Amino acid sequence: MENLDITQPFPRGGGEMGELIRNFDWATSPIGPIETWPVSLKNAVSTLLYSKFPMFLFWGDDNIQFYNDAFRQMLGHNGKHPDALGQKAIDCWIETWDIVGPLICNVKNEAEGIYFEDLLIPIYRNGEMQDGYWTFSYSPILDELGMVQGVLCISTETTEKVNSLNQIIDSKKELEFAIDAAELGVWDLNPETGRFSGNA
């Protein structure tokens, strides 16, 4: 087991994003310098940075943002990174705030997690808007008084999977159209059950 360098300032480790968080001028942010952060925020940031799974954190009334190296890869190039770090969520996700904003508010207000599978949320990355499909959960993060202060997003992109399924569906529809247009008869016989089926 690798020992942590306890001489390194908080947060320790965390790859590229750990380094960026350590060097960020948090004194200019609504959440203030790292030395004033509550234990709950420090714990959430540490958990996020040590995870190899894509994670994103919204903190405080302004939903100030943190994310780890795995999530950073999903942001692509020439897009939101590195400006998204320490940014207010509404400023970062302005093009999709009508989708993301209510989800964050709901988790904070209800103190309940939510989960979506293959949800379409467009994203600006690689210099352009792209359709992105995501399977993700939003979970409330409580402070020392048991109040919801943050929302943790654990996410994976499923765009490639969704696009592949859509291609299969489109191909099936095209084949069915071609068969109907040519007025071809097609049938299927299951030799084990003796069941026969065919089109009209």
CSV table of N, CA, C and O in Angstrom, one decimal, residues 9-78:
chain,number,residue,atom,x,y,z
A,9,PRO,N,0.4,19.8,0.7
A,9,PRO,CA,-0.8,20.5,1.2
A,9,PRO,C,-2.1,19.8,0.7
A,9,PRO,O,-2.1,19.1,-0.3
A,10,PHE,N,-3.2,20.1,1.4
A,10,PHE,CA,-4.5,19.6,1.0
A,10,PHE,C,-4.9,20.3,-0.3
A,10,PHE,O,-4.7,21.5,-0.5
A,11,PRO,N,-5.5,19.5,-1.2
A,11,PRO,CA,-5.7,18.0,-1.1
A,11,PRO,C,-4.5,17.3,-1.6
A,11,PRO,O,-3.8,17.8,-2.5
A,12,ARG,N,-4.2,16.2,-1.0
A,12,ARG,CA,-3.1,15.4,-1.4
A,12,ARG,C,-3.4,14.5,-2.6
A,12,ARG,O,-4.5,14.0,-2.7
A,13,GLY,N,-2.5,14.3,-3.5
A,13,GLY,CA,-2.7,13.4,-4.6
A,13,GLY,C,-3.7,14.0,-5.6
A,13,GLY,O,-3.9,15.2,-5.7
A,14,GLY,N,-4.3,13.1,-6.3
A,14,GLY,CA,-5.4,13.5,-7.2
A,14,GLY,C,-5.0,13.8,-8.6
A,14,GLY,O,-5.9,14.3,-9.3
A,15,GLY,N,-3.8,13.5,-9.0
A,15,GLY,CA,-3.4,13.7,-10.3
A,15,GLY,C,-3.5,15.2,-10.8
A,15,GLY,O,-3.2,16.1,-10.0
A,16,GLU,N,-3.8,15.4,-12.1
A,16,GLU,CA,-3.9,16.7,-12.6
A,16,GLU,C,-4.9,17.6,-11.9
A,16,GLU,O,-4.6,18.8,-11.6
A,17,MET,N,-6.1,17.1,-11.5
A,17,MET,CA,-7.1,17.9,-10.9
A,17,MET,C,-6.7,18.2,-9.5
A,17,MET,O,-7.0,19.3,-8.9
A,18,GLY,N,-6.0,17.3,-8.8
A,18,GLY,CA,-5.5,17.6,-7.5
A,18,GLY,C,-4.5,18.8,-7.5
A,18,GLY,O,-4.6,19.7,-6.6
A,19,GLU,N,-3.7,18.8,-8.5
A,19,GLU,CA,-2.7,19.9,-8.6
A,19,GLU,C,-3.4,21.2,-8.9
A,19,GLU,O,-3.1,22.2,-8.4
A,20,LEU,N,-4.4,21.1,-9.8
A,20,LEU,CA,-5.2,22.4,-10.2
A,20,LEU,C,-5.9,22.9,-9.0
A,20,LEU,O,-6.0,24.1,-8.8
A,21,ILE,N,-6.5,22.0,-8.1
A,21,ILE,CA,-7.2,22.5,-7.0
A,21,ILE,C,-6.3,23.1,-5.9
A,21,ILE,O,-6.6,24.1,-5.3
A,22,ARG,N,-5.1,22.5,-5.8
A,22,ARG,CA,-4.1,23.1,-4.8
A,22,ARG,C,-3.7,24.5,-5.3
A,22,ARG,O,-3.4,25.3,-4.4
A,23,ASN,N,-3.6,24.7,-6.6
A,23,ASN,CA,-3.0,25.9,-7.1
A,23,ASN,C,-4.1,27.0,-7.4
A,23,ASN,O,-3.8,28.1,-7.8
A,24,PHE,N,-5.4,26.6,-7.2
A,24,PHE,CA,-6.5,27.5,-7.5
A,24,PHE,C,-6.5,28.6,-6.4
A,24,PHE,O,-6.3,28.3,-5.3
A,25,ASP,N,-6.8,29.8,-6.8
A,25,ASP,CA,-7.0,30.9,-5.9
A,25,ASP,C,-8.4,30.9,-5.3
A,25,ASP,O,-9.3,31.7,-5.7
A,26,TRP,N,-8.6,30.1,-4.3
A,26,TRP,CA,-9.9,29.9,-3.7
A,26,TRP,C,-10.4,31.1,-2.9
A,26,TRP,O,-11.6,31.3,-2.6
A,27,ALA,N,-9.4,32.0,-2.6
A,27,ALA,CA,-9.8,33.2,-1.8
A,27,ALA,C,-10.7,34.1,-2.6
A,27,ALA,O,-11.5,34.9,-2.1
A,28,THR,N,-10.6,34.0,-3.9
A,28,THR,CA,-11.5,34.8,-4.8
A,28,THR,C,-12.8,34.1,-5.1
A,28,THR,O,-13.7,34.6,-5.8
A,29,SER,N,-13.0,32.9,-4.6
A,29,SER,CA,-14.2,32.1,-4.8
A,29,SER,C,-15.2,32.3,-3.7
A,29,SER,O,-14.8,32.7,-2.5
A,30,PRO,N,-16.5,32.2,-3.9
A,30,PRO,CA,-17.5,32.3,-2.8
A,30,PRO,C,-17.3,31.3,-1.7
A,30,PRO,O,-17.7,31.6,-0.6
A,31,ILE,N,-16.5,30.2,-1.9
A,31,ILE,CA,-16.3,29.2,-0.8
A,31,ILE,C,-15.1,29.6,0.0
A,31,ILE,O,-14.9,29.0,1.1
A,32,GLY,N,-14.3,30.5,-0.4
A,32,GLY,CA,-13.2,31.0,0.4
A,32,GLY,C,-11.9,30.1,0.3
A,32,GLY,O,-12.0,29.0,-0.3
A,33,PRO,N,-10.9,30.5,1.0
A,33,PRO,CA,-9.6,29.7,0.9
A,33,PRO,C,-9.7,28.3,1.5
A,33,PRO,O,-10.6,28.1,2.4
A,34,ILE,N,-8.9,27.4,1.1
A,34,ILE,CA,-9.0,26.0,1.5
A,34,ILE,C,-8.9,25.9,3.0
A,34,ILE,O,-9.6,25.1,3.6
A,35,GLU,N,-8.1,26.8,3.7
A,35,GLU,CA,-8.0,26.7,5.2
A,35,GLU,C,-9.3,26.9,5.9
A,35,GLU,O,-9.4,26.5,7.0
A,36,THR,N,-10.3,27.5,5.3
A,36,THR,CA,-11.6,27.8,5.9
A,36,THR,C,-12.6,26.8,5.5
A,36,THR,O,-13.8,26.8,6.0
A,37,TRP,N,-12.3,25.8,4.7
A,37,TRP,CA,-13.3,24.9,4.2
A,37,TRP,C,-13.8,24.0,5.3
A,37,TRP,O,-13.0,23.5,6.2
A,38,PRO,N,-15.1,23.6,5.4
A,38,PRO,CA,-15.6,22.7,6.4
A,38,PRO,C,-15.0,21.3,6.1
A,38,PRO,O,-14.6,21.0,5.0
A,39,VAL,N,-15.0,20.5,7.1
A,39,VAL,CA,-14.5,19.1,7.0
A,39,VAL,C,-15.3,18.3,5.9
A,39,VAL,O,-14.8,17.5,5.2
A,40,SER,N,-16.6,18.6,5.9
A,40,SER,CA,-17.5,17.9,4.9
A,40,SER,C,-17.0,18.2,3.5
A,40,SER,O,-17.0,17.3,2.6
A,41,LEU,N,-16.7,19.4,3.2
A,41,LEU,CA,-16.2,19.7,1.8
A,41,LEU,C,-14.8,19.1,1.6
A,41,LEU,O,-14.6,18.5,0.5
A,42,LYS,N,-13.9,19.1,2.5
A,42,LYS,CA,-12.6,18.5,2.4
A,42,LYS,C,-12.8,17.0,2.1
A,42,LYS,O,-12.1,16.4,1.3
A,43,ASN,N,-13.6,16.4,2.9
A,43,ASN,CA,-13.9,14.9,2.7
A,43,ASN,C,-14.4,14.6,1.3
A,43,ASN,O,-14.0,13.6,0.7
A,44,ALA,N,-15.4,15.4,0.9
A,44,ALA,CA,-16.0,15.2,-0.5
A,44,ALA,C,-15.0,15.4,-1.6
A,44,ALA,O,-14.9,14.6,-2.5
A,45,VAL,N,-14.1,16.4,-1.5
A,45,VAL,CA,-13.1,16.6,-2.5
A,45,VAL,C,-12.1,15.5,-2.5
A,45,VAL,O,-11.7,15.0,-3.5
A,46,SER,N,-11.7,15.0,-1.3
A,46,SER,CA,-10.7,13.9,-1.2
A,46,SER,C,-11.3,12.7,-1.8
A,46,SER,O,-10.6,12.0,-2.6
A,47,THR,N,-12.5,12.4,-1.5
A,47,THR,CA,-13.2,11.2,-2.1
A,47,THR,C,-13.2,11.3,-3.6
A,47,THR,O,-12.9,10.3,-4.3
A,48,LEU,N,-13.6,12.4,-4.1
A,48,LEU,CA,-13.7,12.6,-5.5
A,48,LEU,C,-12.3,12.5,-6.2
A,48,LEU,O,-12.2,11.8,-7.2
A,49,LEU,N,-11.3,13.0,-5.6
A,49,LEU,CA,-10.0,13.0,-6.3
A,49,LEU,C,-9.4,11.6,-6.3
A,49,LEU,O,-8.6,11.2,-7.2
A,50,TYR,N,-9.6,10.8,-5.3
A,50,TYR,CA,-9.0,9.5,-5.2
A,50,TYR,C,-9.8,8.4,-6.0
A,50,TYR,O,-9.3,7.3,-6.2
A,51,SER,N,-11.0,8.8,-6.4
A,51,SER,CA,-11.8,7.9,-7.2
A,51,SER,C,-11.3,7.8,-8.7
A,51,SER,O,-10.9,8.8,-9.3
A,52,LYS,N,-11.3,6.6,-9.2
A,52,LYS,CA,-11.0,6.4,-10.6
A,52,LYS,C,-12.2,6.5,-11.5
A,52,LYS,O,-12.1,6.4,-12.7
A,53,PHE,N,-13.4,6.6,-10.9
A,53,PHE,CA,-14.6,6.7,-11.7
A,53,PHE,C,-15.0,8.2,-11.8
A,53,PHE,O,-14.7,9.0,-10.9
A,54,PRO,N,-15.5,8.6,-12.9
A,54,PRO,CA,-15.8,10.0,-13.1
A,54,PRO,C,-16.8,10.6,-12.1
A,54,PRO,O,-17.9,10.1,-11.9
A,55,MET,N,-16.3,11.7,-11.4
A,55,MET,CA,-17.1,12.3,-10.3
A,55,MET,C,-17.0,13.8,-10.5
A,55,MET,O,-15.9,14.4,-10.8
A,56,PHE,N,-18.1,14.5,-10.1
A,56,PHE,CA,-18.2,15.9,-10.2
A,56,PHE,C,-19.0,16.4,-9.0
A,56,PHE,O,-19.9,15.8,-8.5
A,57,LEU,N,-18.5,17.5,-8.4
A,57,LEU,CA,-19.1,18.0,-7.2
A,57,LEU,C,-19.6,19.4,-7.3
A,57,LEU,O,-18.8,20.3,-7.9
A,58,PHE,N,-20.8,19.7,-6.9
A,58,PHE,CA,-21.4,21.1,-6.9
A,58,PHE,C,-21.5,21.4,-5.4
A,58,PHE,O,-22.1,20.7,-4.6
A,59,TRP,N,-20.9,22.6,-5.0
A,59,TRP,CA,-20.9,22.9,-3.6
A,59,TRP,C,-21.4,24.3,-3.3
A,59,TRP,O,-21.1,25.3,-4.0
A,60,GLY,N,-22.2,24.4,-2.2
A,60,GLY,CA,-22.7,25.7,-1.8
A,60,GLY,C,-23.8,26.3,-2.6
A,60,GLY,O,-24.3,25.7,-3.5
A,61,ASP,N,-24.3,27.5,-2.2
A,61,ASP,CA,-25.4,28.1,-2.8
A,61,ASP,C,-25.1,28.4,-4.3
A,61,ASP,O,-26.1,28.4,-5.1
A,62,ASP,N,-23.9,28.7,-4.6
A,62,ASP,CA,-23.5,29.0,-6.0
A,62,ASP,C,-23.1,27.7,-6.8
A,62,ASP,O,-22.8,27.8,-8.0
A,63,ASN,N,-23.2,26.5,-6.2
A,63,ASN,CA,-22.8,25.3,-6.9
A,63,ASN,C,-21.4,25.4,-7.5
A,63,ASN,O,-21.3,25.1,-8.7
A,64,ILE,N,-20.5,25.8,-6.7
A,64,ILE,CA,-19.1,25.8,-7.2
A,64,ILE,C,-18.6,24.4,-7.5
A,64,ILE,O,-18.9,23.5,-6.8
A,65,GLN,N,-17.9,24.3,-8.6
A,65,GLN,CA,-17.6,23.0,-9.1
A,65,GLN,C,-16.2,22.4,-8.9
A,65,GLN,O,-15.2,23.2,-8.9
A,66,PHE,N,-16.1,21.1,-8.6
A,66,PHE,CA,-14.9,20.3,-8.5
A,66,PHE,C,-15.1,19.1,-9.4
A,66,PHE,O,-16.3,18.6,-9.5
A,67,TYR,N,-14.0,18.5,-9.9
A,67,TYR,CA,-14.1,17.2,-10.6
A,67,TYR,C,-12.8,16.6,-10.6
A,67,TYR,O,-11.8,17.2,-10.4
A,68,ASN,N,-12.8,15.3,-10.9
A,68,ASN,CA,-11.6,14.5,-10.9
A,68,ASN,C,-11.0,14.2,-12.3
A,68,ASN,O,-11.6,14.6,-13.3
A,69,ASP,N,-9.9,13.6,-12.3
A,69,ASP,CA,-9.2,13.3,-13.6
A,69,ASP,C,-10.1,12.5,-14.5
A,69,ASP,O,-10.1,12.7,-15.7
A,70,ALA,N,-10.9,11.5,-14.0
A,70,ALA,CA,-11.7,10.7,-14.8
A,70,ALA,C,-12.8,11.5,-15.5
A,70,ALA,O,-13.1,11.3,-16.7
A,71,PHE,N,-13.4,12.4,-14.7
A,71,PHE,CA,-14.4,13.3,-15.3
A,71,PHE,C,-13.8,14.3,-16.3
A,71,PHE,O,-14.4,14.6,-17.3
A,72,ARG,N,-12.6,14.7,-16.0
A,72,ARG,CA,-12.0,15.7,-16.9
A,72,ARG,C,-11.8,15.2,-18.3
A,72,ARG,O,-12.0,15.9,-19.3
A,73,GLN,N,-11.6,13.8,-18.4
A,73,GLN,CA,-11.5,13.2,-19.7
A,73,GLN,C,-12.8,13.4,-20.5
A,73,GLN,O,-12.8,13.5,-21.8
A,74,MET,N,-13.9,13.3,-19.8
A,74,MET,CA,-15.2,13.4,-20.5
A,74,MET,C,-15.5,14.8,-21.0
A,74,MET,O,-16.4,15.1,-21.8
A,75,LEU,N,-14.8,15.8,-20.5
A,75,LEU,CA,-15.0,17.2,-20.9
A,75,LEU,C,-14.3,17.5,-22.2
A,75,LEU,O,-14.5,18.5,-22.8
A,76,GLY,N,-13.5,16.6,-22.7
A,76,GLY,CA,-12.8,16.7,-24.0
A,76,GLY,C,-11.8,17.8,-24.0
A,76,GLY,O,-11.2,18.2,-22.9
A,77,HIS,N,-11.5,18.4,-25.2
A,77,HIS,CA,-10.5,19.4,-25.3
A,77,HIS,C,-11.2,20.7,-25.9
A,77,HIS,O,-12.2,20.5,-26.6
A,78,ASN,N,-10.6,21.8,-25.7
A,78,ASN,CA,-11.2,23.0,-26.2
A,78,ASN,C,-12.6,23.2,-25.9
A,78,ASN,O,-13.5,23.4,-26.8
